[in-house]
Amino acid sequence: MVSIDLDSMVDEFNSSRNPQLFEADKQKLIEKDDWRVDSGVDVQAIRSTLSQYSALYTSGELRIPLHEMDSPELTAEYIIYKKTRFGPTYAYYDTDRDRRNRISVSDVGQTLCGWRLRFWHPDFEPDSEPSFQTLSAEDQQLIETLPESISPSSWSKSRADDLYDHLHDFIRSQKDEKKQTKLEDYRVLSQWEYKRSHGGVHEVVPVVSTSSNSGAKQWYVQIPEDSDILENDEFISVATDIWIDNDVLIDSPPGDESPDTFPVEATVKEVDSKGFTVTLQSGTNRTEKAELQRRFAGKDALLAIYPLFNPVPHDRKLNGICTVRDSSSERAAITGNDDLEFTPERALRPNFPELNESQRLAAKQAIAADEVALIHGPPGTGKTRTLIALIRYFVQQDMDVLACAHSNQATDNLLVGGSTQEDPEEGSLHEAALNGDMEIARIGSGSENPVVRQHYANIARSNADVIGATMSSTAELNRNEFDVVVVDEASQATMPATFLPDLAAEKIILAGDHKQLPPYGSQELREREMEVSLYEHFVERYGQDLPVMLTTQYRMHEQIAEFPSDQFYDSNVVTAKRDSDYTMFDFSPVVAHQVAGDEEKVHGRTYTNEREAEVVAHHVYELREAGVPESEIGIITGYTGQIQTIRQELDRLDTRTADIVVDTVDSFQGGERAAIIMSFCRSNESGNSGFLSFPDEGPRRLNVALTRAKYRLVLIGNWDTLCAEEPSGRADCSQLYRGFKSWLIEQDCFEPAPTSIVD
């Protein structure tokens, strides 16, 4: 059976130089001939299909291309369909009257025009394919490369139910754990320290207690008029980080003696320009209520209010789990046994000259996908660039696009990239919006990006082609409201979090890297089972044919990129060819030090290493003296306890270091710097390197640490400890570290550890 590819037909018609309105005298148009069919041609069905192609419209009229009398070859002629005050009608150029003339909707199928449209109807089959449908060798290869369907591993209903039960229990436990962590912080920190870390107000005025319509007791507190909390005219929730539906702690102000009944837990029900209305939580006892009532009844009484916990994102995820579980269509791809379907012909039309070969293949498979597409983007390979190209293409096709990520920062990066208020980044969605190619709206209240806040925060959703949102914010959207959702950094988000944007769109495109850290994993002194992202879940279920890997990296010097490519990506990631030497000043790309300084356990839960901190400071001083900006230096450490130790050493340097970020591996995921200094921290004779050597997460954590630097990577650690097998006998990844050490030796990267620059 031969069928017409209407996409190709429309492309061919638009590429013709001078398309002309069909010309005929009225008699020729309607004369009965041997082509006549008793029932006529269903032009209305053809018109309905072609009306979906925006490229066929001009001045509000739909151009419907005509083919030859007895073949589907195009003639560059067309008729017009338009709606007039007399109703819908078709039009041609009447040569007898020398002007346009109408053909009624009821008659058009019985005319020559109708006959010359029949091949656009699926019931009419040509004897051979038209020339515009003949594939080039390149297109034929693409059709053969792209899958038509991919089958999942078989799952039973009980296994699927177990997954949903696990996800529900996991989110519930995360909800409880995060709240308990905040309560513990409040117990061990002063109120001043707690406010600096988490927000809140040290002094609020208790105004009135009332009863709501449901009979629940409500308490209204107000910011004092002389307070400087709102001096910048910020919305009160932005200034205090206290939002509607958040749990809060009510206490006496700092310095005042608090009764044993304080702090009291409450929930924010309303926020206005001056204060908060709260209700006490169900566990509040009679004594606590009485003390609070006494404060509200007294004169000149003051209270303090601090954010405790925001349950909204967790509740949204719980609702998302239930919705997916109860939905046969959503469940089919995630835990069902149906194939994922693709339409390879759909990928023939777009051309992405701005993308490299692997990026183009990933984009085309995403276009061909009917439901799910995965883009595997190892560090520096341009997955966000690929997503931007896809979004621009979908907008050109008049599709509604949802663009999101797990965090506000990642979402804003997808929308505006490195744009400033004065200078849009070339190739960004922001640049496209400024050029009038699309309308963007950003929903949610968490964006801190000045470009996003200035241009997109107050745009109505109904006016936008692209909606930017965090995953949590997509819970506000309607089911299948969008044609496609594009999710960046998808491997860093939990499965329930990604359910929310998935529910909002008919097709989902996930970009991530399952060789880097997962959304939840082990803590420094506690091993836990990794939570799998929806991205990785799809990889496990549908295999390696589903994700398309991007294989050219642009971020790193080739020496920095070599070991990660060999070890984590089967040597498939290559470095882009560059016109000039990709180095920074005279610094070698990779340097390693063997440092046998003693680790010290602090606060009962983390580690520090002063000797390694000294070596870090030495390298920072060298970089700063050479002229490397603070913003281009990043310091990564394996343990949180080492952060403060490193910061103290930096403070002793005779150079500015305040703006240098010092943080854990996990926090640096997704970031990059010109120079990265890594302090592994662990150093002991027993060979215990803790969670750095966990068998599943250890390699991922090392991969993240090694792939943040562009020009200079400094590795500081006790390699004897890192390479030793775990003394407890548990499984470890010490073999990975031994292989890495051997590679560093082969590359002649080891240098003697420098002395403290301060000394």
mmCIF file of C-alpha atoms in Angstrom, residues 334-575:
data_model
loop_
_atom_site.group_PDB
_atom_site.id
_atom_site.type_symbol
_atom_site.label_atom_id
_atom_site.label_comp_id
_atom_site.label_asym_id
_atom_site.label_seq_id
_atom_site.Cartn_x
_atom_site.Cartn_y
_atom_site.Cartn_z
ATOM 1 C CA ILE A 334 5.717 3.335 33.491
ATOM 2 C CA THR A 335 4.708 -0.056 34.870
ATOM 3 C CA GLY A 336 2.689 -1.646 32.064
ATOM 4 C CA ASN A 337 3.929 -4.015 29.394
ATOM 5 C CA ASP A 338 3.021 -1.982 26.301
ATOM 6 C CA ASP A 339 5.662 -1.063 23.731
ATOM 7 C CA LEU A 340 6.779 2.539 23.358
ATOM 8 C CA GLU A 341 5.856 3.607 19.841
ATOM 9 C CA PHE A 342 7.741 5.858 17.417
ATOM 10 C CA THR A 343 6.881 7.436 14.050
ATOM 11 C CA PRO A 344 10.263 7.745 12.277
ATOM 12 C CA GLU A 345 8.799 9.619 9.282
ATOM 13 C CA ARG A 346 7.955 12.504 11.587
ATOM 14 C CA ALA A 347 11.690 13.088 12.137
ATOM 15 C CA LEU A 348 12.477 13.638 8.460
ATOM 16 C CA ARG A 349 11.204 17.200 8.317
ATOM 17 C CA PRO A 350 13.252 19.111 10.899
ATOM 18 C CA ASN A 351 16.831 20.104 10.311
ATOM 19 C CA PHE A 352 19.079 21.252 13.149
ATOM 20 C CA PRO A 353 22.198 22.827 11.639
ATOM 21 C CA GLU A 354 23.194 24.262 15.038
ATOM 22 C CA LEU A 355 23.513 20.753 16.552
ATOM 23 C CA ASN A 356 26.247 18.162 16.136
ATOM 24 C CA GLU A 357 25.567 14.682 14.786
ATOM 25 C CA SER A 358 24.684 12.945 18.070
ATOM 26 C CA GLN A 359 22.602 15.928 19.214
ATOM 27 C CA ARG A 360 20.632 15.848 15.948
ATOM 28 C CA LEU A 361 19.970 12.119 16.312
ATOM 29 C CA ALA A 362 18.757 12.633 19.890
ATOM 30 C CA ALA A 363 16.493 15.476 18.782
ATOM 31 C CA LYS A 364 15.064 13.486 15.883
ATOM 32 C CA GLN A 365 14.331 10.432 18.034
ATOM 33 C CA ALA A 366 12.582 12.767 20.496
ATOM 34 C CA ILE A 367 10.425 14.108 17.656
ATOM 35 C CA ALA A 368 9.679 10.599 16.403
ATOM 36 C CA ALA A 369 8.617 9.377 19.862
ATOM 37 C CA ASP A 370 4.873 9.121 20.441
ATOM 38 C CA GLU A 371 5.047 9.057 24.259
ATOM 39 C CA VAL A 372 8.549 8.970 25.790
ATOM 40 C CA ALA A 373 12.046 10.003 24.677
ATOM 41 C CA LEU A 374 15.327 10.022 26.614
ATOM 42 C CA ILE A 375 18.410 12.117 25.894
ATOM 43 C CA HIS A 376 21.528 10.862 27.677
ATOM 44 C CA GLY A 377 23.802 13.844 28.217
ATOM 45 C CA PRO A 378 27.190 13.114 29.816
ATOM 46 C CA PRO A 379 28.884 16.203 31.308
ATOM 47 C CA GLY A 380 29.547 18.995 28.825
ATOM 48 C CA THR A 381 27.849 17.347 25.846
ATOM 49 C CA GLY A 382 25.153 19.996 25.367
ATOM 50 C CA LYS A 383 21.916 18.346 26.489
ATOM 51 C CA THR A 384 20.383 21.703 27.427
ATOM 52 C CA ARG A 385 21.375 23.073 24.016
ATOM 53 C CA THR A 386 19.640 20.100 22.411
ATOM 54 C CA LEU A 387 16.504 20.662 24.475
ATOM 55 C CA ILE A 388 16.412 24.335 23.475
ATOM 56 C CA ALA A 389 16.578 23.372 19.790
ATOM 57 C CA LEU A 390 13.712 20.937 20.345
ATOM 58 C CA ILE A 391 11.579 23.505 22.148
ATOM 59 C CA ARG A 392 12.073 26.018 19.347
ATOM 60 C CA TYR A 393 11.060 23.380 16.800
ATOM 61 C CA PHE A 394 7.932 22.390 18.714
ATOM 62 C CA VAL A 395 6.878 26.048 18.986
ATOM 63 C CA GLN A 396 7.291 26.410 15.219
ATOM 64 C CA GLN A 397 4.872 23.495 14.889
ATOM 65 C CA ASP A 398 2.285 25.375 16.994
ATOM 66 C CA MET A 399 2.653 22.942 19.869
ATOM 67 C CA ASP A 400 2.163 23.912 23.508
ATOM 68 C CA VAL A 401 5.407 23.217 25.379
ATOM 69 C CA LEU A 402 6.094 22.787 29.091
ATOM 70 C CA ALA A 403 9.770 23.303 30.017
ATOM 71 C CA CYS A 404 10.805 22.258 33.492
ATOM 72 C CA ALA A 405 13.506 20.900 35.789
ATOM 73 C CA HIS A 406 13.794 19.768 39.409
ATOM 74 C CA SER A 407 14.978 23.144 40.743
ATOM 75 C CA ASN A 408 14.268 26.814 40.118
ATOM 76 C CA GLN A 409 17.845 27.415 38.995
ATOM 77 C CA ALA A 410 17.811 24.567 36.466
ATOM 78 C CA THR A 411 14.420 25.686 35.148
ATOM 79 C CA ASP A 412 15.623 29.260 34.685
ATOM 80 C CA ASN A 413 18.785 27.995 32.982
ATOM 81 C CA LEU A 414 16.609 26.190 30.453
ATOM 82 C CA LEU A 415 14.699 29.413 29.735
ATOM 83 C CA VAL A 416 17.424 32.074 29.704
ATOM 84 C CA GLY A 417 20.772 30.279 30.083
ATOM 85 C CA GLY A 418 23.535 32.766 30.845
ATOM 86 C CA SER A 419 21.555 35.794 29.646
ATOM 87 C CA THR A 420 21.856 39.061 31.520
ATOM 88 C CA GLN A 421 19.352 41.901 31.525
ATOM 89 C CA GLU A 422 21.513 43.722 28.986
ATOM 90 C CA ASP A 423 22.738 40.804 26.877
ATOM 91 C CA PRO A 424 20.692 37.714 25.889
ATOM 92 C CA GLU A 425 22.689 34.525 25.436
ATOM 93 C CA GLU A 426 22.973 33.598 21.789
ATOM 94 C CA GLY A 427 20.712 30.672 20.899
ATOM 95 C CA SER A 428 18.732 30.823 24.147
ATOM 96 C CA LEU A 429 14.946 30.720 24.405
ATOM 97 C CA HIS A 430 15.183 34.205 25.879
ATOM 98 C CA GLU A 431 16.823 35.471 22.697
ATOM 99 C CA ALA A 432 14.089 33.788 20.633
ATOM 100 C CA ALA A 433 11.419 35.461 22.752
ATOM 101 C CA LEU A 434 13.043 38.883 22.359
ATOM 102 C CA ASN A 435 13.088 38.311 18.574
ATOM 103 C CA GLY A 436 9.345 37.604 18.622
ATOM 104 C CA ASP A 437 9.691 33.901 17.786
ATOM 105 C CA MET A 438 7.841 32.743 20.907
ATOM 106 C CA GLU A 439 6.125 33.838 24.100
ATOM 107 C CA ILE A 440 7.396 32.499 27.432
ATOM 108 C CA ALA A 441 5.697 32.503 30.830
ATOM 109 C CA ARG A 442 7.284 31.401 34.102
ATOM 110 C CA ILE A 443 4.927 30.040 36.751
ATOM 111 C CA GLY A 444 5.754 29.507 40.419
ATOM 112 C CA SER A 445 7.210 31.974 42.877
ATOM 113 C CA GLY A 446 10.724 30.644 43.483
ATOM 114 C CA SER A 447 12.725 32.153 40.623
ATOM 115 C CA GLU A 448 15.576 34.441 41.677
ATOM 116 C CA ASN A 449 16.876 35.000 38.147
ATOM 117 C CA PRO A 450 16.584 38.730 37.344
ATOM 118 C CA VAL A 451 16.031 38.125 33.619
ATOM 119 C CA VAL A 452 13.224 35.650 34.289
ATOM 120 C CA ARG A 453 11.627 37.913 36.890
ATOM 121 C CA GLN A 454 11.765 40.938 34.596
ATOM 122 C CA HIS A 455 10.473 39.326 31.398
ATOM 123 C CA TYR A 456 8.435 36.226 32.210
ATOM 124 C CA ALA A 457 7.185 36.148 35.802
ATOM 125 C CA ASN A 458 4.000 38.117 35.088
ATOM 126 C CA ILE A 459 3.079 36.760 31.646
ATOM 127 C CA ALA A 460 -0.358 35.123 31.465
ATOM 128 C CA ARG A 461 -0.200 31.398 30.795
ATOM 129 C CA SER A 462 -2.812 31.693 28.064
ATOM 130 C CA ASN A 463 -0.535 33.996 26.047
ATOM 131 C CA ALA A 464 2.546 31.766 26.132
ATOM 132 C CA ASP A 465 3.924 29.161 23.732
ATOM 133 C CA VAL A 466 6.345 27.872 26.398
ATOM 134 C CA ILE A 467 5.578 27.568 30.099
ATOM 135 C CA GLY A 468 8.581 27.309 32.427
ATOM 136 C CA ALA A 469 8.025 25.628 35.795
ATOM 137 C CA THR A 470 9.671 23.512 38.421
ATOM 138 C CA MET A 471 8.321 19.980 38.644
ATOM 139 C CA SER A 472 6.429 20.800 41.817
ATOM 140 C CA SER A 473 4.778 23.838 40.207
ATOM 141 C CA THR A 474 3.401 21.695 37.377
ATOM 142 C CA ALA A 475 0.938 20.228 39.880
ATOM 143 C CA GLU A 476 -1.114 23.393 39.230
ATOM 144 C CA LEU A 477 -1.543 22.485 35.545
ATOM 145 C CA ASN A 478 -4.359 20.532 33.918
ATOM 146 C CA ARG A 479 -4.069 16.932 32.826
ATOM 147 C CA ASN A 480 -2.591 16.694 29.293
ATOM 148 C CA GLU A 481 -2.712 20.471 28.952
ATOM 149 C CA PHE A 482 0.478 20.437 26.838
ATOM 150 C CA ASP A 483 1.502 18.634 23.679
ATOM 151 C CA VAL A 484 4.990 17.956 25.039
ATOM 152 C CA VAL A 485 6.968 18.455 28.239
ATOM 153 C CA VAL A 486 10.748 18.804 28.177
ATOM 154 C CA VAL A 487 12.514 17.954 31.449
ATOM 155 C CA ASP A 488 16.138 18.967 32.013
ATOM 156 C CA GLU A 489 18.320 17.370 34.733
ATOM 157 C CA ALA A 490 15.710 14.586 34.852
ATOM 158 C CA SER A 491 18.056 12.032 36.431
ATOM 159 C CA GLN A 492 18.357 14.247 39.527
ATOM 160 C CA ALA A 493 14.613 14.187 40.294
ATOM 161 C CA THR A 494 12.666 11.470 42.066
ATOM 162 C CA MET A 495 10.173 9.417 40.139
ATOM 163 C CA PRO A 496 7.147 10.911 41.964
ATOM 164 C CA ALA A 497 8.417 14.440 41.261
ATOM 165 C CA THR A 498 8.608 13.683 37.529
ATOM 166 C CA PHE A 499 5.117 12.169 37.536
ATOM 167 C CA LEU A 500 3.733 15.717 37.895
ATOM 168 C CA PRO A 501 4.981 17.169 34.560
ATOM 169 C CA ASP A 502 4.360 13.800 32.893
ATOM 170 C CA LEU A 503 0.675 14.084 33.814
ATOM 171 C CA ALA A 504 0.495 17.582 32.316
ATOM 172 C CA ALA A 505 1.554 16.588 28.774
ATOM 173 C CA GLU A 506 0.842 14.001 26.107
ATOM 174 C CA LYS A 507 4.561 13.343 25.471
ATOM 175 C CA ILE A 508 7.566 13.613 27.779
ATOM 176 C CA ILE A 509 11.220 14.166 26.821
ATOM 177 C CA LEU A 510 13.657 13.492 29.652
ATOM 178 C CA ALA A 511 17.278 14.646 29.518
ATOM 179 C CA GLY A 512 19.756 13.472 32.119
ATOM 180 C CA ASP A 513 22.680 11.226 32.962
ATOM 181 C CA HIS A 514 22.157 8.057 34.979
ATOM 182 C CA LYS A 515 25.926 7.773 35.427
ATOM 183 C CA GLN A 516 25.882 10.740 37.805
ATOM 184 C CA LEU A 517 24.325 11.043 41.268
ATOM 185 C CA PRO A 518 20.686 9.996 41.740
ATOM 186 C CA PRO A 519 18.031 12.184 43.383
ATOM 187 C CA TYR A 520 18.424 10.524 46.800
ATOM 188 C CA GLY A 521 21.279 8.392 47.997
ATOM 189 C CA SER A 522 23.439 7.628 50.981
ATOM 190 C CA GLN A 523 24.378 10.167 53.591
ATOM 191 C CA GLU A 524 27.906 10.579 54.933
ATOM 192 C CA LEU A 525 27.605 8.042 57.733
ATOM 193 C CA ARG A 526 24.551 6.092 56.629
ATOM 194 C CA GLU A 527 24.138 3.849 53.642
ATOM 195 C CA ARG A 528 20.720 3.767 52.074
ATOM 196 C CA GLU A 529 19.217 2.341 48.913
ATOM 197 C CA MET A 530 19.340 4.745 45.991
ATOM 198 C CA GLU A 531 16.082 6.190 44.718
ATOM 199 C CA VAL A 532 15.773 5.775 40.967
ATOM 200 C CA SER A 533 14.631 8.685 38.810
ATOM 201 C CA LEU A 534 11.908 8.198 36.195
ATOM 202 C CA TYR A 535 14.662 8.679 33.613
ATOM 203 C CA GLU A 536 16.680 5.768 35.002
ATOM 204 C CA HIS A 537 13.523 3.712 35.507
ATOM 205 C CA PHE A 538 12.815 3.974 31.776
ATOM 206 C CA VAL A 539 16.411 2.968 30.979
ATOM 207 C CA GLU A 540 16.084 -0.114 33.186
ATOM 208 C CA ARG A 541 12.705 -1.083 31.726
ATOM 209 C CA TYR A 542 13.261 -0.385 28.019
ATOM 210 C CA GLY A 543 17.011 -0.853 27.683
ATOM 211 C CA GLN A 544 19.759 1.071 25.933
ATOM 212 C CA ASP A 545 17.813 1.587 22.689
ATOM 213 C CA LEU A 546 15.665 4.225 24.380
ATOM 214 C CA PRO A 547 18.254 6.829 25.507
ATOM 215 C CA VAL A 548 20.280 8.496 22.758
ATOM 216 C CA MET A 549 23.721 9.459 24.058
ATOM 217 C CA LEU A 550 25.346 12.762 23.202
ATOM 218 C CA THR A 551 28.946 11.910 22.425
ATOM 219 C CA THR A 552 30.907 15.153 21.935
ATOM 220 C CA GLN A 553 31.918 17.111 25.028
ATOM 221 C CA TYR A 554 32.801 20.799 24.938
ATOM 222 C CA ARG A 555 33.394 21.633 28.616
ATOM 223 C CA MET A 556 36.661 19.979 29.628
ATOM 224 C CA HIS A 557 40.261 19.845 28.521
ATOM 225 C CA GLU A 558 40.734 16.494 26.808
ATOM 226 C CA GLN A 559 42.963 15.181 29.607
ATOM 227 C CA ILE A 560 40.312 15.991 32.233
ATOM 228 C CA ALA A 561 37.670 14.248 30.113
ATOM 229 C CA GLU A 562 39.679 11.142 29.255
ATOM 230 C CA PHE A 563 39.311 8.996 32.380
ATOM 231 C CA PRO A 564 35.557 9.695 32.906
ATOM 232 C CA SER A 565 34.883 8.839 29.259
ATOM 233 C CA ASP A 566 36.826 5.587 29.462
ATOM 234 C CA GLN A 567 35.499 4.548 32.858
ATOM 235 C CA PHE A 568 31.864 5.671 32.868
ATOM 236 C CA TYR A 569 30.857 5.990 29.190
ATOM 237 C CA ASP A 570 32.694 3.102 27.487
ATOM 238 C CA SER A 571 35.057 5.592 25.787
ATOM 239 C CA ASN A 572 32.146 6.899 23.678
ATOM 240 C CA VAL A 573 32.486 10.533 24.727
ATOM 241 C CA VAL A 574 35.063 12.394 22.647
ATOM 242 C CA THR A 575 36.345 15.951 23.009
#
